[in-house]
Short mmCIF file of C-alpha atoms in Angstrom, two decimals:
data_model
loop_
_atom_site.label_atom_id
_atom_site.label_comp_id
_atom_site.label_asym_id
_atom_site.label_seq_id
_atom_site.Cartn_x
_atom_site.Cartn_y
_atom_site.Cartn_z
CA MET R 1 -8.27 4.03 -25.67
CA LYS R 2 -9.20 5.40 -22.22
CA ALA R 3 -10.28 3.51 -19.09
CA LYS R 4 -11.73 4.51 -15.71
CA VAL R 5 -10.82 2.26 -12.77
CA TYR R 6 -12.80 2.46 -9.53
CA VAL R 7 -11.05 1.10 -6.46
CA THR R 8 -13.15 0.90 -3.30
CA LEU R 9 -12.84 -0.68 0.13
CA LYS R 10 -14.55 -4.04 0.46
CA ASN R 11 -17.88 -3.72 2.24
CA SER R 12 -16.62 -5.49 5.35
CA ILE R 13 -13.77 -3.03 5.81
CA ALA R 14 -14.36 0.02 8.04
CA ASP R 15 -13.88 3.46 6.40
CA PRO R 16 -12.77 6.00 9.06
CA GLN R 17 -12.20 8.63 6.30
CA GLY R 18 -15.74 8.14 5.08
CA ASN R 19 -17.07 8.39 8.63
CA ALA R 20 -15.22 11.64 9.21
CA ILE R 21 -16.66 13.18 6.08
CA ARG R 22 -20.15 11.97 7.02
CA GLY R 23 -19.73 13.64 10.37
CA ALA R 24 -18.57 16.89 8.73
CA LEU R 25 -21.53 16.82 6.26
CA ASN R 26 -23.98 16.21 9.10
CA LYS R 27 -22.50 19.19 11.00
CA LYS R 28 -22.84 21.37 7.91
CA GLY R 29 -26.56 20.69 7.91
CA PHE R 30 -26.81 17.65 5.71
CA SER R 31 -28.35 15.59 8.50
CA ASN R 32 -29.95 13.11 6.01
CA VAL R 33 -26.50 11.77 4.97
CA GLU R 34 -26.42 8.29 6.40
CA ASP R 35 -23.16 6.86 5.09
CA VAL R 36 -20.08 7.93 3.11
CA ARG R 37 -17.46 5.63 1.50
CA ILE R 38 -14.27 6.93 -0.06
CA GLY R 39 -12.56 5.27 -3.06
CA LYS R 40 -10.10 6.02 -5.84
CA LEU R 41 -10.90 6.96 -9.43
CA ILE R 42 -7.96 6.18 -11.75
CA GLU R 43 -8.18 7.45 -15.31
CA ILE R 44 -5.76 5.70 -17.63
CA GLU R 45 -4.86 6.55 -21.23
CA LEU R 46 -4.04 3.12 -22.66
CA GLY R 47 -2.85 4.10 -26.13
CA ASP R 48 -3.70 2.24 -29.33
CA ILE R 49 -4.68 -1.29 -28.20
CA THR R 50 -7.73 -3.54 -28.69
CA LYS R 51 -10.55 -3.80 -26.19
CA GLU R 52 -9.67 -7.39 -25.35
CA VAL R 53 -5.99 -6.45 -24.61
CA ALA R 54 -7.22 -3.48 -22.56
CA GLU R 55 -9.46 -5.66 -20.38
CA LYS R 56 -6.68 -8.19 -19.80
CA GLN R 57 -4.20 -5.40 -18.97
CA LEU R 58 -6.56 -3.56 -16.62
CA ASN R 59 -7.21 -6.74 -14.58
CA GLU R 60 -3.47 -7.26 -14.34
CA MET R 61 -2.83 -3.62 -13.40
CA CYS R 62 -5.39 -3.77 -10.65
CA GLU R 63 -4.15 -7.10 -9.24
CA LYS R 64 -0.52 -6.06 -9.36
CA LEU R 65 -0.49 -2.36 -8.51
CA LEU R 66 -3.68 -0.28 -8.48
CA ALA R 67 -5.66 -2.17 -5.83
CA ASN R 68 -4.74 -3.82 -2.52
CA THR R 69 -6.97 -6.83 -3.10
CA VAL R 70 -6.77 -7.87 0.55
CA ILE R 71 -8.99 -4.91 1.55
CA GLU R 72 -10.07 -3.41 -1.78
CA LYS R 73 -12.24 -4.39 -4.76
CA TYR R 74 -12.08 -2.87 -8.20
CA GLU R 75 -14.12 -2.39 -11.36
CA PHE R 76 -13.36 -0.58 -14.54
CA GLU R 77 -15.04 0.80 -17.65
CA ILE R 78 -13.37 1.18 -21.06
CA ILE R 79 -14.39 4.43 -22.78
CA MET E 1 -31.15 7.35 -2.40
CA LYS E 2 -27.47 6.84 -3.22
CA ALA E 3 -25.02 9.10 -5.10
CA LYS E 4 -21.52 8.72 -6.54
CA VAL E 5 -19.34 11.85 -6.61
CA TYR E 6 -16.23 11.99 -8.79
CA VAL E 7 -13.67 14.62 -7.80
CA THR E 8 -10.72 15.03 -10.20
CA LEU E 9 -7.93 17.48 -10.71
CA LYS E 10 -8.60 20.19 -13.25
CA ASN E 11 -6.88 19.37 -16.53
CA SER E 12 -4.43 22.30 -16.17
CA ILE E 13 -3.20 20.95 -12.80
CA ALA E 14 -0.20 18.61 -12.77
CA ASP E 15 -0.72 15.17 -11.16
CA PRO E 16 2.55 13.86 -9.68
CA GLN E 17 0.79 10.90 -8.10
CA GLY E 18 -0.59 9.93 -11.48
CA ASN E 19 2.80 10.32 -13.09
CA ALA E 20 4.35 8.07 -10.45
CA ILE E 21 1.74 5.38 -11.10
CA ARG E 22 2.23 5.73 -14.80
CA GLY E 23 5.96 5.20 -14.36
CA ALA E 24 5.37 2.14 -12.22
CA LEU E 25 2.94 0.66 -14.75
CA ASN E 26 5.46 1.27 -17.57
CA LYS E 27 8.13 -0.50 -15.53
CA LYS E 28 5.83 -3.48 -14.97
CA GLY E 29 5.57 -3.91 -18.72
CA PHE E 30 2.55 -1.76 -19.55
CA SER E 31 4.59 0.36 -21.88
CA ASN E 32 1.52 1.49 -23.80
CA VAL E 33 0.15 3.43 -20.83
CA GLU E 34 0.50 7.08 -21.80
CA ASP E 35 -1.14 8.97 -18.94
CA VAL E 36 -2.68 8.33 -15.51
CA ARG E 37 -4.82 10.78 -13.51
CA ILE E 38 -5.91 10.08 -9.94
CA GLY E 39 -9.19 11.24 -8.45
CA LYS E 40 -11.62 10.53 -5.62
CA LEU E 41 -14.80 8.44 -5.78
CA ILE E 42 -17.15 9.36 -2.92
CA GLU E 43 -20.20 7.13 -2.44
CA ILE E 44 -22.94 8.83 -0.32
CA GLU E 45 -26.10 7.32 1.11
CA LEU E 46 -28.43 10.33 1.13
CA GLY E 47 -31.47 8.79 2.83
CA ASP E 48 -35.06 9.40 1.83
CA ILE E 49 -35.03 12.63 -0.23
CA THR E 50 -36.21 13.63 -3.70
CA LYS E 51 -33.89 13.70 -6.69
CA GLU E 52 -34.19 17.50 -6.94
CA VAL E 53 -33.16 17.96 -3.29
CA ALA E 54 -30.35 15.44 -3.77
CA GLU E 55 -28.93 17.38 -6.78
CA LYS E 56 -29.04 20.66 -4.86
CA GLN E 57 -27.40 19.09 -1.80
CA LEU E 58 -24.65 17.38 -3.81
CA ASN E 59 -23.66 20.63 -5.46
CA GLU E 60 -23.53 22.33 -2.10
CA MET E 61 -21.56 19.46 -0.55
CA CYS E 62 -19.01 19.54 -3.32
CA GLU E 63 -18.64 23.30 -3.21
CA LYS E 64 -18.36 23.45 0.58
CA LEU E 65 -16.47 20.27 1.51
CA LEU E 66 -15.83 17.48 -0.98
CA ALA E 67 -13.90 19.31 -3.65
CA ASN E 68 -11.24 22.01 -3.54
CA THR E 69 -12.75 23.97 -6.46
CA VAL E 70 -9.52 25.98 -6.90
CA ILE E 71 -7.74 22.86 -8.27
CA GLU E 72 -10.49 20.28 -8.60
CA LYS E 73 -13.64 19.71 -10.62
CA TYR E 74 -16.52 17.44 -9.71
CA GLU E 75 -19.42 15.53 -11.19
CA PHE E 76 -21.92 13.18 -9.65
CA GLU E 77 -24.57 10.61 -10.57
CA ILE E 78 -27.63 9.76 -8.52
CA ILE E 79 -28.36 6.04 -8.48
#
């Protein structure tokens, strides 16, 4: 069973990396780009477990290790 | 118009960061986790353009700036 975890900054948190990339894109001629936000995509091979166990584990993994829940939010999809 | 770009290492490229996270997850009791791969999620606000223009731009952005196409592959979805 495979899962994709998306960890992104909370909307209230500034994203200097995203701003830098937006500036670079604007300079390269993509002047229509208004905003850029950078996050993490974490692909996890979970082995042979049930979907219920996978969901429980993924929440725990995000809370304990994959996301800094003070400044980040997370969502995941099980594939 | 908003897009999500997913930039990940090509399958043939080793992922030491992913391996470190896998090890940490295994140590925290998630012994069923077999593999972890880390990538980037880039959310872009493209402004008022057509879907065709957006697709063309996103390919160009990835090739020119967002992905290192020697070691990375990319895909995107327009929302």
